[in-house]
């Protein structure tokens, strides 16, 4: 109920919230957000919108055939509608565009057809409606220009290759960074659908879809906590163990599923990332007694046996979860499933309660 009270008070404050003054525009209202903390959308008369992405850029959405207000370019990245030649390099956003029936707005992507689990995205690529335009770190600049790219949507990975972002921007193509992975609640991540909908004037479709996801997650809120501890991680090529910050959406999902994330106050040194690197010794000290290990294969390759895990580091054979046969692995496409957060929570609950593995969407038992 706390969340409901919070969200209703958030809604009141959204209504009362005064949007930034933009010369030549008349402010009307702010978007209602229930869980997302990483952005806000402000509405102005005649269809203008301002998207403010926390710790990043501010975008002014200018309706088709309308003029850019004088001087707006100094403070805002201009997005001139229609936005129908998007280069999507942020894989987590594809499911959200798909959910509001807007794959037609995407003409290029940073992922090959074989890398998508979203069937409509695969089909659009097979039909030639969406082209592969190079991955985020090596985009095909010529193609972006030839295809009249009007927006590049990048994941936070682009922050590691700032020159690529500069190069795209130098071609007069606006760059937007999807920071949904920094949300602390899984539904906050899904609520980014409202940001994309605002750019495409599809707010009603996004609201309807999002409320359905809220209902799906609310239906799981009665999972009794088992007090079983869970470590969610992968082993990097340099031997370090990459885990999630304690205030990240994955630990929140573990909690919603009836478990406890094994790291209760892990923040890491870099507030700009939701991942934290630990030495194997540091990981062992805190996770050796975890009841369950979940190997995150969305970055690394999946593990098919406990032996695969032990080959990454011999210390794993001393872990409680390894000895008791409680090692699990995620499917490769977990991060693309921004639209169905309830499924992973249900999977984790089935794992914690010895439920039917055949009903799982993303997890599988590693023997």
mmCIF file of C-alpha atoms in Angstrom:
data_model
loop_
_atom_site.group_PDB
_atom_site.id
_atom_site.type_symbol
_atom_site.label_atom_id
_atom_site.label_comp_id
_atom_site.label_asym_id
_atom_site.label_seq_id
_atom_site.Cartn_x
_atom_site.Cartn_y
_atom_site.Cartn_z
ATOM 1 C CA UNK A 1 0.000 0.000 0.000
ATOM 2 C CA UNK A 2 2.920 2.303 0.623
ATOM 3 C CA UNK A 3 3.664 2.237 -3.101
ATOM 4 C CA UNK A 4 0.056 3.131 -3.905
ATOM 5 C CA UNK A 5 0.131 6.088 -1.500
ATOM 6 C CA UNK A 6 3.457 7.136 -2.924
ATOM 7 C CA UNK A 7 2.269 6.890 -6.496
ATOM 8 C CA UNK A 8 -0.933 8.838 -5.808
ATOM 9 C CA UNK A 9 1.056 11.599 -4.117
ATOM 10 C CA UNK A 10 3.483 11.499 -7.046
ATOM 11 C CA UNK A 11 0.525 11.914 -9.400
ATOM 12 C CA UNK A 12 -0.708 14.957 -7.458
ATOM 13 C CA UNK A 13 2.745 16.493 -7.557
ATOM 14 C CA UNK A 14 3.004 15.737 -11.292
ATOM 15 C CA UNK A 15 -0.217 17.682 -11.861
ATOM 16 C CA UNK A 16 1.022 20.541 -9.681
ATOM 17 C CA UNK A 17 4.564 20.409 -11.035
ATOM 18 C CA UNK A 18 5.502 23.552 -12.906
ATOM 19 C CA UNK A 19 7.354 22.721 -16.090
ATOM 20 C CA UNK A 20 10.372 24.672 -17.293
ATOM 21 C CA UNK A 21 9.542 27.906 -19.070
ATOM 22 C CA UNK A 22 10.411 27.797 -22.755
ATOM 23 C CA UNK A 23 10.293 31.075 -24.669
ATOM 24 C CA UNK A 24 7.401 31.127 -27.111
ATOM 25 C CA UNK A 25 5.639 28.087 -25.583
ATOM 26 C CA UNK A 26 2.778 27.799 -23.079
ATOM 27 C CA UNK A 27 3.220 25.131 -20.403
ATOM 28 C CA UNK A 28 0.291 22.769 -19.794
ATOM 29 C CA UNK A 29 1.175 19.736 -17.655
ATOM 30 C CA UNK A 30 3.685 17.060 -16.623
ATOM 31 C CA UNK A 31 3.436 13.345 -17.358
ATOM 32 C CA UNK A 32 2.168 11.063 -14.567
ATOM 33 C CA UNK A 33 4.868 8.563 -13.656
ATOM 34 C CA UNK A 34 4.427 5.776 -11.110
ATOM 35 C CA UNK A 35 7.867 4.157 -10.834
ATOM 36 C CA UNK A 36 10.345 5.719 -13.265
ATOM 37 C CA UNK A 37 12.771 8.203 -11.745
ATOM 38 C CA UNK A 38 15.124 8.677 -14.690
ATOM 39 C CA UNK A 39 13.057 11.039 -16.850
ATOM 40 C CA UNK A 40 10.138 13.456 -16.982
ATOM 41 C CA UNK A 41 7.994 14.669 -19.875
ATOM 42 C CA UNK A 42 6.453 18.167 -19.888
ATOM 43 C CA UNK A 43 3.592 19.137 -22.198
ATOM 44 C CA UNK A 44 3.189 22.528 -23.879
ATOM 45 C CA UNK A 45 0.415 23.983 -25.998
ATOM 46 C CA UNK A 46 0.109 22.963 -29.686
ATOM 47 C CA UNK A 47 1.719 19.548 -29.179
ATOM 48 C CA UNK A 48 5.222 20.568 -28.064
ATOM 49 C CA UNK A 49 6.847 18.326 -25.425
ATOM 50 C CA UNK A 50 10.037 18.518 -23.446
ATOM 51 C CA UNK A 51 11.751 15.289 -22.374
ATOM 52 C CA UNK A 52 14.190 15.686 -19.496
ATOM 53 C CA UNK A 53 16.488 12.676 -18.992
ATOM 54 C CA UNK A 54 18.048 12.794 -15.539
ATOM 55 C CA UNK A 55 21.810 13.420 -15.478
ATOM 56 C CA UNK A 56 21.773 13.723 -19.243
ATOM 57 C CA UNK A 57 20.145 15.778 -21.994
ATOM 58 C CA UNK A 58 16.889 17.662 -22.442
ATOM 59 C CA UNK A 59 14.964 17.166 -25.690
ATOM 60 C CA UNK A 60 12.329 19.387 -27.238
ATOM 61 C CA UNK A 61 9.838 17.437 -29.353
ATOM 62 C CA UNK A 62 8.561 19.721 -32.124
ATOM 63 C CA UNK A 63 5.327 18.659 -33.854
ATOM 64 C CA UNK A 64 5.313 18.048 -37.601
ATOM 65 C CA UNK A 65 5.114 21.267 -39.648
ATOM 66 C CA UNK A 66 5.653 23.404 -36.529
ATOM 67 C CA UNK A 67 8.598 25.737 -36.006
ATOM 68 C CA UNK A 68 11.413 25.359 -33.498
ATOM 69 C CA UNK A 69 10.967 28.171 -30.929
ATOM 70 C CA UNK A 70 13.632 30.887 -31.218
ATOM 71 C CA UNK A 71 16.712 30.090 -29.183
ATOM 72 C CA UNK A 72 15.487 26.599 -28.146
ATOM 73 C CA UNK A 73 18.516 24.930 -29.783
ATOM 74 C CA UNK A 74 20.762 26.471 -27.151
ATOM 75 C CA UNK A 75 19.072 24.595 -24.289
ATOM 76 C CA UNK A 76 17.526 21.545 -25.928
ATOM 77 C CA UNK A 77 18.271 18.793 -28.411
ATOM 78 C CA UNK A 78 15.570 19.255 -31.045
ATOM 79 C CA UNK A 79 13.501 16.219 -32.107
ATOM 80 C CA UNK A 80 11.393 17.184 -35.122
ATOM 81 C CA UNK A 81 8.402 14.918 -35.648
ATOM 82 C CA UNK A 82 7.702 12.635 -37.372
ATOM 83 C CA UNK A 83 10.470 10.493 -35.894
ATOM 84 C CA UNK A 84 10.256 7.627 -38.343
ATOM 85 C CA UNK A 85 13.895 6.918 -39.242
ATOM 86 C CA UNK A 86 15.269 5.867 -35.859
ATOM 87 C CA UNK A 87 18.562 4.003 -35.372
ATOM 88 C CA UNK A 88 17.971 1.840 -32.298
ATOM 89 C CA UNK A 89 21.175 0.651 -30.656
ATOM 90 C CA UNK A 90 19.617 0.243 -27.170
ATOM 91 C CA UNK A 91 18.344 -3.343 -27.325
ATOM 92 C CA UNK A 92 16.173 -2.970 -24.215
ATOM 93 C CA UNK A 93 13.958 -0.396 -25.976
ATOM 94 C CA UNK A 94 12.887 -2.621 -28.905
ATOM 95 C CA UNK A 95 10.290 -4.493 -26.806
ATOM 96 C CA UNK A 96 8.783 -1.166 -25.738
ATOM 97 C CA UNK A 97 8.474 0.109 -29.330
ATOM 98 C CA UNK A 98 6.970 -3.277 -30.217
ATOM 99 C CA UNK A 99 4.440 -3.021 -27.361
ATOM 100 C CA UNK A 100 3.066 0.281 -28.757
ATOM 101 C CA UNK A 101 3.098 -1.071 -32.304
ATOM 102 C CA UNK A 102 5.836 1.331 -33.420
ATOM 103 C CA UNK A 103 8.493 -0.818 -35.072
ATOM 104 C CA UNK A 104 7.732 1.114 -38.279
ATOM 105 C CA UNK A 105 9.463 4.125 -36.706
ATOM 106 C CA UNK A 106 12.710 2.151 -36.481
ATOM 107 C CA UNK A 107 14.554 1.743 -39.774
ATOM 108 C CA UNK A 108 17.989 0.779 -38.438
ATOM 109 C CA UNK A 109 19.318 -1.165 -35.491
ATOM 110 C CA UNK A 110 22.633 -2.035 -33.857
ATOM 111 C CA UNK A 111 21.758 -5.732 -33.494
ATOM 112 C CA UNK A 112 21.732 -8.395 -36.214
ATOM 113 C CA UNK A 113 18.472 -10.276 -36.845
ATOM 114 C CA UNK A 114 20.001 -13.370 -35.191
ATOM 115 C CA UNK A 115 20.501 -11.358 -31.992
ATOM 116 C CA UNK A 116 16.818 -10.540 -31.426
ATOM 117 C CA UNK A 117 14.355 -12.656 -29.512
ATOM 118 C CA UNK A 118 11.481 -10.270 -30.336
ATOM 119 C CA UNK A 119 9.793 -11.994 -33.275
ATOM 120 C CA UNK A 120 8.410 -8.814 -34.844
ATOM 121 C CA UNK A 121 11.906 -7.307 -34.861
ATOM 122 C CA UNK A 122 13.338 -10.401 -36.565
ATOM 123 C CA UNK A 123 10.526 -10.314 -39.142
ATOM 124 C CA UNK A 124 11.034 -6.571 -39.819
ATOM 125 C CA UNK A 125 14.731 -7.251 -40.440
ATOM 126 C CA UNK A 126 14.028 -10.271 -42.624
ATOM 127 C CA UNK A 127 11.582 -8.133 -44.637
ATOM 128 C CA UNK A 128 14.196 -5.395 -45.019
ATOM 129 C CA UNK A 129 12.121 -2.828 -43.090
ATOM 130 C CA UNK A 130 14.815 -2.565 -40.418
ATOM 131 C CA UNK A 131 18.448 -2.701 -41.521
ATOM 132 C CA UNK A 132 21.516 -3.579 -39.499
ATOM 133 C CA UNK A 133 23.499 -0.331 -39.344
ATOM 134 C CA UNK A 134 26.491 -1.518 -37.358
ATOM 135 C CA UNK A 135 26.692 -2.090 -33.624
ATOM 136 C CA UNK A 136 26.642 0.822 -31.178
ATOM 137 C CA UNK A 137 30.448 1.096 -31.040
ATOM 138 C CA UNK A 138 30.921 0.922 -34.839
ATOM 139 C CA UNK A 139 27.847 2.355 -36.562
ATOM 140 C CA UNK A 140 27.712 2.650 -40.338
ATOM 141 C CA UNK A 141 27.782 6.455 -40.498
ATOM 142 C CA UNK A 142 27.150 6.497 -44.236
ATOM 143 C CA UNK A 143 24.026 4.416 -43.807
ATOM 144 C CA UNK A 144 22.772 6.689 -41.025
ATOM 145 C CA UNK A 145 23.078 9.655 -43.407
ATOM 146 C CA UNK A 146 21.709 7.826 -46.479
ATOM 147 C CA UNK A 147 18.694 6.568 -44.509
ATOM 148 C CA UNK A 148 17.928 10.090 -43.200
ATOM 149 C CA UNK A 149 18.338 8.976 -39.587
ATOM 150 C CA UNK A 150 16.407 11.432 -37.390
ATOM 151 C CA UNK A 151 17.380 9.984 -33.977
ATOM 152 C CA UNK A 152 19.931 7.532 -32.572
ATOM 153 C CA UNK A 153 18.786 5.803 -29.374
ATOM 154 C CA UNK A 154 21.793 4.382 -27.551
ATOM 155 C CA UNK A 155 22.251 2.337 -24.390
ATOM 156 C CA UNK A 156 24.593 3.513 -21.644
ATOM 157 C CA UNK A 157 27.319 1.452 -23.372
ATOM 158 C CA UNK A 158 27.828 4.499 -25.625
ATOM 159 C CA UNK A 159 29.305 6.282 -22.589
ATOM 160 C CA UNK A 160 32.356 4.013 -23.043
ATOM 161 C CA UNK A 161 32.804 5.211 -26.643
ATOM 162 C CA UNK A 162 32.111 8.978 -26.443
ATOM 163 C CA UNK A 163 33.785 9.593 -29.821
ATOM 164 C CA UNK A 164 31.034 7.582 -31.529
ATOM 165 C CA UNK A 165 28.377 9.789 -29.956
ATOM 166 C CA UNK A 166 30.290 12.917 -31.016
ATOM 167 C CA UNK A 167 30.590 11.601 -34.568
ATOM 168 C CA UNK A 168 26.837 10.866 -34.822
ATOM 169 C CA UNK A 169 26.002 14.308 -33.432
ATOM 170 C CA UNK A 170 28.426 15.937 -35.877
ATOM 171 C CA UNK A 171 26.195 14.522 -38.656
ATOM 172 C CA UNK A 172 23.285 16.538 -37.167
ATOM 173 C CA UNK A 173 21.676 13.369 -35.830
ATOM 174 C CA UNK A 174 20.403 13.757 -32.245
ATOM 175 C CA UNK A 175 21.534 11.084 -29.770
ATOM 176 C CA UNK A 176 19.350 9.943 -26.874
ATOM 177 C CA UNK A 177 20.749 7.636 -24.185
ATOM 178 C CA UNK A 178 18.330 5.109 -22.718
ATOM 179 C CA UNK A 179 19.144 5.101 -19.002
ATOM 180 C CA UNK A 180 16.350 2.708 -18.038
ATOM 181 C CA UNK A 181 18.910 0.220 -16.686
ATOM 182 C CA UNK A 182 19.552 2.669 -13.808
ATOM 183 C CA UNK A 183 15.980 2.429 -12.545
ATOM 184 C CA UNK A 184 15.700 0.911 -9.069
ATOM 185 C CA UNK A 185 12.351 -0.783 -9.717
ATOM 186 C CA UNK A 186 11.730 -3.210 -12.591
ATOM 187 C CA UNK A 187 8.502 -1.382 -13.451
ATOM 188 C CA UNK A 188 10.484 1.858 -13.595
ATOM 189 C CA UNK A 189 12.467 0.300 -16.411
ATOM 190 C CA UNK A 190 9.272 -0.709 -18.232
ATOM 191 C CA UNK A 191 7.792 2.764 -17.692
ATOM 192 C CA UNK A 192 10.331 4.162 -20.171
ATOM 193 C CA UNK A 193 7.701 3.061 -22.692
ATOM 194 C CA UNK A 194 5.973 6.360 -21.842
ATOM 195 C CA UNK A 195 9.036 8.351 -22.898
ATOM 196 C CA UNK A 196 9.153 6.673 -26.326
ATOM 197 C CA UNK A 197 5.378 6.992 -26.674
ATOM 198 C CA UNK A 198 5.639 10.750 -26.040
ATOM 199 C CA UNK A 199 8.022 11.098 -28.989
ATOM 200 C CA UNK A 200 5.553 9.267 -31.230
ATOM 201 C CA UNK A 201 2.239 10.656 -29.846
ATOM 202 C CA UNK A 202 1.220 7.211 -28.619
ATOM 203 C CA UNK A 203 0.761 7.966 -24.921
ATOM 204 C CA UNK A 204 -2.624 6.204 -24.658
ATOM 205 C CA UNK A 205 -1.220 2.913 -25.962
ATOM 206 C CA UNK A 206 1.736 3.169 -23.559
ATOM 207 C CA UNK A 207 -0.495 3.937 -20.559
ATOM 208 C CA UNK A 208 -2.733 0.958 -21.298
ATOM 209 C CA UNK A 209 0.222 -1.381 -21.760
ATOM 210 C CA UNK A 210 2.016 -0.141 -18.650
ATOM 211 C CA UNK A 211 -1.026 -0.469 -16.403
ATOM 212 C CA UNK A 212 -1.350 -4.094 -17.533
ATOM 213 C CA UNK A 213 2.275 -4.739 -16.482
ATOM 214 C CA UNK A 214 1.630 -3.080 -13.111
ATOM 215 C CA UNK A 215 -1.341 -5.424 -12.622
ATOM 216 C CA UNK A 216 0.801 -8.426 -13.564
ATOM 217 C CA UNK A 217 3.447 -7.501 -10.977
ATOM 218 C CA UNK A 218 0.850 -6.574 -8.333
ATOM 219 C CA UNK A 219 -0.643 -10.041 -8.744
ATOM 220 C CA UNK A 220 2.704 -11.453 -7.525
ATOM 221 C CA UNK A 221 2.972 -9.302 -4.412
ATOM 222 C CA UNK A 222 1.698 -12.010 -2.089
ATOM 223 C CA UNK A 223 4.766 -14.218 -2.587
ATOM 224 C CA UNK A 224 5.821 -15.035 0.968
ATOM 225 C CA UNK A 225 9.478 -14.300 1.620
ATOM 226 C CA UNK A 226 11.477 -17.509 1.878
ATOM 227 C CA UNK A 227 14.504 -15.636 3.356
ATOM 228 C CA UNK A 228 16.627 -17.630 0.886
ATOM 229 C CA UNK A 229 19.597 -15.639 -0.429
ATOM 230 C CA UNK A 230 20.352 -15.226 -4.122
ATOM 231 C CA UNK A 231 23.503 -14.061 -5.947
ATOM 232 C CA UNK A 232 23.036 -12.763 -9.506
ATOM 233 C CA UNK A 233 26.328 -12.419 -11.415
ATOM 234 C CA UNK A 234 28.602 -13.310 -14.296
ATOM 235 C CA UNK A 235 32.365 -13.795 -14.558
ATOM 236 C CA UNK A 236 34.151 -11.302 -16.772
ATOM 237 C CA UNK A 237 36.925 -12.339 -19.177
ATOM 238 C CA UNK A 238 39.485 -10.804 -16.776
ATOM 239 C CA UNK A 239 38.292 -13.061 -13.940
ATOM 240 C CA UNK A 240 36.401 -10.393 -12.003
ATOM 241 C CA UNK A 241 32.827 -11.115 -10.940
ATOM 242 C CA UNK A 242 30.219 -8.619 -12.111
ATOM 243 C CA UNK A 243 27.178 -8.212 -9.857
ATOM 244 C CA UNK A 244 24.341 -5.662 -9.557
ATOM 245 C CA UNK A 245 24.212 -2.782 -7.117
ATOM 246 C CA UNK A 246 21.869 -3.422 -4.179
ATOM 247 C CA UNK A 247 19.534 -0.606 -5.277
ATOM 248 C CA UNK A 248 19.220 -2.001 -8.821
ATOM 249 C CA UNK A 249 16.018 -3.408 -10.351
ATOM 250 C CA UNK A 250 17.319 -7.035 -10.401
ATOM 251 C CA UNK A 251 17.715 -7.213 -6.573
ATOM 252 C CA UNK A 252 14.233 -5.665 -6.369
ATOM 253 C CA UNK A 253 12.901 -8.500 -8.556
ATOM 254 C CA UNK A 254 14.587 -11.051 -6.279
ATOM 255 C CA UNK A 255 12.839 -9.448 -3.317
ATOM 256 C CA UNK A 256 9.463 -9.369 -5.104
ATOM 257 C CA UNK A 257 9.883 -13.065 -5.925
ATOM 258 C CA UNK A 258 10.293 -13.974 -2.246
ATOM 259 C CA UNK A 259 14.096 -14.044 -1.937
ATOM 260 C CA UNK A 260 16.860 -11.849 -0.551
ATOM 261 C CA UNK A 261 19.685 -10.431 -2.661
ATOM 262 C CA UNK A 262 22.920 -11.621 -1.046
ATOM 263 C CA UNK A 263 24.503 -8.123 -1.170
ATOM 264 C CA UNK A 264 22.438 -5.832 1.008
ATOM 265 C CA UNK A 265 24.414 -2.598 0.742
ATOM 266 C CA UNK A 266 26.548 -2.813 -2.371
ATOM 267 C CA UNK A 267 26.848 0.545 -4.125
ATOM 268 C CA UNK A 268 30.118 0.395 -6.075
ATOM 269 C CA UNK A 269 32.363 3.350 -6.866
ATOM 270 C CA UNK A 270 30.644 4.531 -10.030
ATOM 271 C CA UNK A 271 27.110 5.869 -9.696
ATOM 272 C CA UNK A 272 26.970 5.836 -13.503
ATOM 273 C CA UNK A 273 26.577 2.086 -13.697
ATOM 274 C CA UNK A 274 24.229 -0.477 -12.215
ATOM 275 C CA UNK A 275 26.990 -3.127 -12.260
ATOM 276 C CA UNK A 276 29.750 -3.583 -9.684
ATOM 277 C CA UNK A 277 32.993 -5.501 -10.291
ATOM 278 C CA UNK A 278 34.337 -7.652 -7.450
ATOM 279 C CA UNK A 279 37.451 -9.771 -7.205
ATOM 280 C CA UNK A 280 36.688 -13.478 -6.898
ATOM 281 C CA UNK A 281 37.836 -13.286 -3.254
ATOM 282 C CA UNK A 282 35.394 -10.435 -2.502
ATOM 283 C CA UNK A 283 32.568 -12.314 -4.215
ATOM 284 C CA UNK A 284 33.420 -15.521 -2.360
ATOM 285 C CA UNK A 285 33.434 -13.737 1.007
ATOM 286 C CA UNK A 286 29.824 -12.622 0.564
ATOM 287 C CA UNK A 287 28.247 -15.162 -1.777
ATOM 288 C CA UNK A 288 29.818 -18.503 -0.798
ATOM 289 C CA UNK A 289 26.880 -19.222 1.525
ATOM 290 C CA UNK A 290 24.159 -17.928 -0.816
ATOM 291 C CA UNK A 291 21.313 -20.427 -1.193
ATOM 292 C CA UNK A 292 21.044 -19.850 -4.953
ATOM 293 C CA UNK A 293 23.392 -18.703 -7.703
ATOM 294 C CA UNK A 294 21.915 -17.198 -10.878
ATOM 295 C CA UNK A 295 24.403 -16.817 -13.705
ATOM 296 C CA UNK A 296 23.610 -13.768 -15.847
ATOM 297 C CA UNK A 297 24.198 -14.869 -19.439
ATOM 298 C CA UNK A 298 22.820 -11.760 -21.114
ATOM 299 C CA UNK A 299 26.362 -10.340 -21.204
ATOM 300 C CA UNK A 300 28.477 -13.492 -21.050
ATOM 301 C CA UNK A 301 27.710 -16.812 -22.735
ATOM 302 C CA UNK A 302 25.300 -19.149 -20.942
ATOM 303 C CA UNK A 303 26.724 -21.925 -18.768
ATOM 304 C CA UNK A 304 25.470 -25.418 -19.531
ATOM 305 C CA UNK A 305 26.877 -27.273 -16.551
ATOM 306 C CA UNK A 306 28.293 -26.666 -13.087
ATOM 307 C CA UNK A 307 31.611 -27.745 -14.626
ATOM 308 C CA UNK A 308 31.443 -24.674 -16.925
ATOM 309 C CA UNK A 309 31.159 -22.518 -13.814
ATOM 310 C CA UNK A 310 34.010 -24.271 -11.990
ATOM 311 C CA UNK A 311 36.218 -23.839 -15.059
ATOM 312 C CA UNK A 312 35.799 -20.061 -14.670
ATOM 313 C CA UNK A 313 37.185 -20.351 -11.125
ATOM 314 C CA UNK A 314 37.939 -23.419 -8.995
ATOM 315 C CA UNK A 315 36.614 -21.601 -5.917
ATOM 316 C CA UNK A 316 33.050 -22.112 -7.151
ATOM 317 C CA UNK A 317 33.175 -25.776 -6.083
ATOM 318 C CA UNK A 318 33.184 -24.550 -2.450
ATOM 319 C CA UNK A 319 29.971 -22.527 -2.815
ATOM 320 C CA UNK A 320 26.943 -23.781 -0.866
ATOM 321 C CA UNK A 321 24.632 -23.409 -3.903
ATOM 322 C CA UNK A 322 27.012 -25.484 -6.048
ATOM 323 C CA UNK A 323 27.187 -28.259 -3.440
ATOM 324 C CA UNK A 324 23.406 -28.284 -3.023
ATOM 325 C CA UNK A 325 22.620 -28.172 -6.760
ATOM 326 C CA UNK A 326 21.060 -24.719 -6.743
ATOM 327 C CA UNK A 327 22.819 -23.132 -9.731
ATOM 328 C CA UNK A 328 20.611 -21.440 -12.338
ATOM 329 C CA UNK A 329 21.243 -19.470 -15.509
ATOM 330 C CA UNK A 330 19.296 -16.768 -17.350
ATOM 331 C CA UNK A 331 18.448 -16.909 -21.023
ATOM 332 C CA UNK A 332 20.564 -14.808 -23.349
ATOM 333 C CA UNK A 333 17.713 -12.410 -24.093
ATOM 334 C CA UNK A 334 16.758 -11.343 -20.588
ATOM 335 C CA UNK A 335 17.635 -7.661 -21.119
ATOM 336 C CA UNK A 336 15.491 -7.418 -24.239
ATOM 337 C CA UNK A 337 12.410 -8.344 -22.201
ATOM 338 C CA UNK A 338 11.753 -4.882 -20.768
ATOM 339 C CA UNK A 339 8.057 -5.452 -21.420
ATOM 340 C CA UNK A 340 7.401 -8.612 -19.370
ATOM 341 C CA UNK A 341 8.963 -8.047 -15.957
ATOM 342 C CA UNK A 342 6.457 -10.283 -14.177
ATOM 343 C CA UNK A 343 7.837 -13.400 -15.868
ATOM 344 C CA UNK A 344 11.307 -13.212 -14.301
ATOM 345 C CA UNK A 345 9.807 -12.571 -10.854
ATOM 346 C CA UNK A 346 7.593 -15.645 -11.333
ATOM 347 C CA UNK A 347 10.610 -17.696 -12.516
ATOM 348 C CA UNK A 348 12.592 -16.744 -9.416
ATOM 349 C CA UNK A 349 9.658 -17.633 -7.177
ATOM 350 C CA UNK A 350 9.379 -21.048 -8.861
ATOM 351 C CA UNK A 351 13.139 -21.495 -8.306
ATOM 352 C CA UNK A 352 12.897 -20.553 -4.605
ATOM 353 C CA UNK A 353 9.882 -22.762 -3.917
ATOM 354 C CA UNK A 354 10.868 -25.806 -5.985
ATOM 355 C CA UNK A 355 8.121 -25.111 -8.532
ATOM 356 C CA UNK A 356 7.631 -26.455 -12.040
ATOM 357 C CA UNK A 357 10.718 -25.596 -14.125
ATOM 358 C CA UNK A 358 8.811 -26.125 -17.371
ATOM 359 C CA UNK A 359 6.763 -23.011 -16.557
ATOM 360 C CA UNK A 360 9.839 -20.768 -16.516
ATOM 361 C CA UNK A 361 10.445 -18.154 -19.208
ATOM 362 C CA UNK A 362 14.015 -16.996 -18.543
ATOM 363 C CA UNK A 363 15.674 -19.281 -15.994
ATOM 364 C CA UNK A 364 16.934 -22.835 -16.350
ATOM 365 C CA UNK A 365 18.529 -25.197 -13.861
ATOM 366 C CA UNK A 366 22.240 -25.884 -14.365
ATOM 367 C CA UNK A 367 23.158 -29.439 -13.416
#
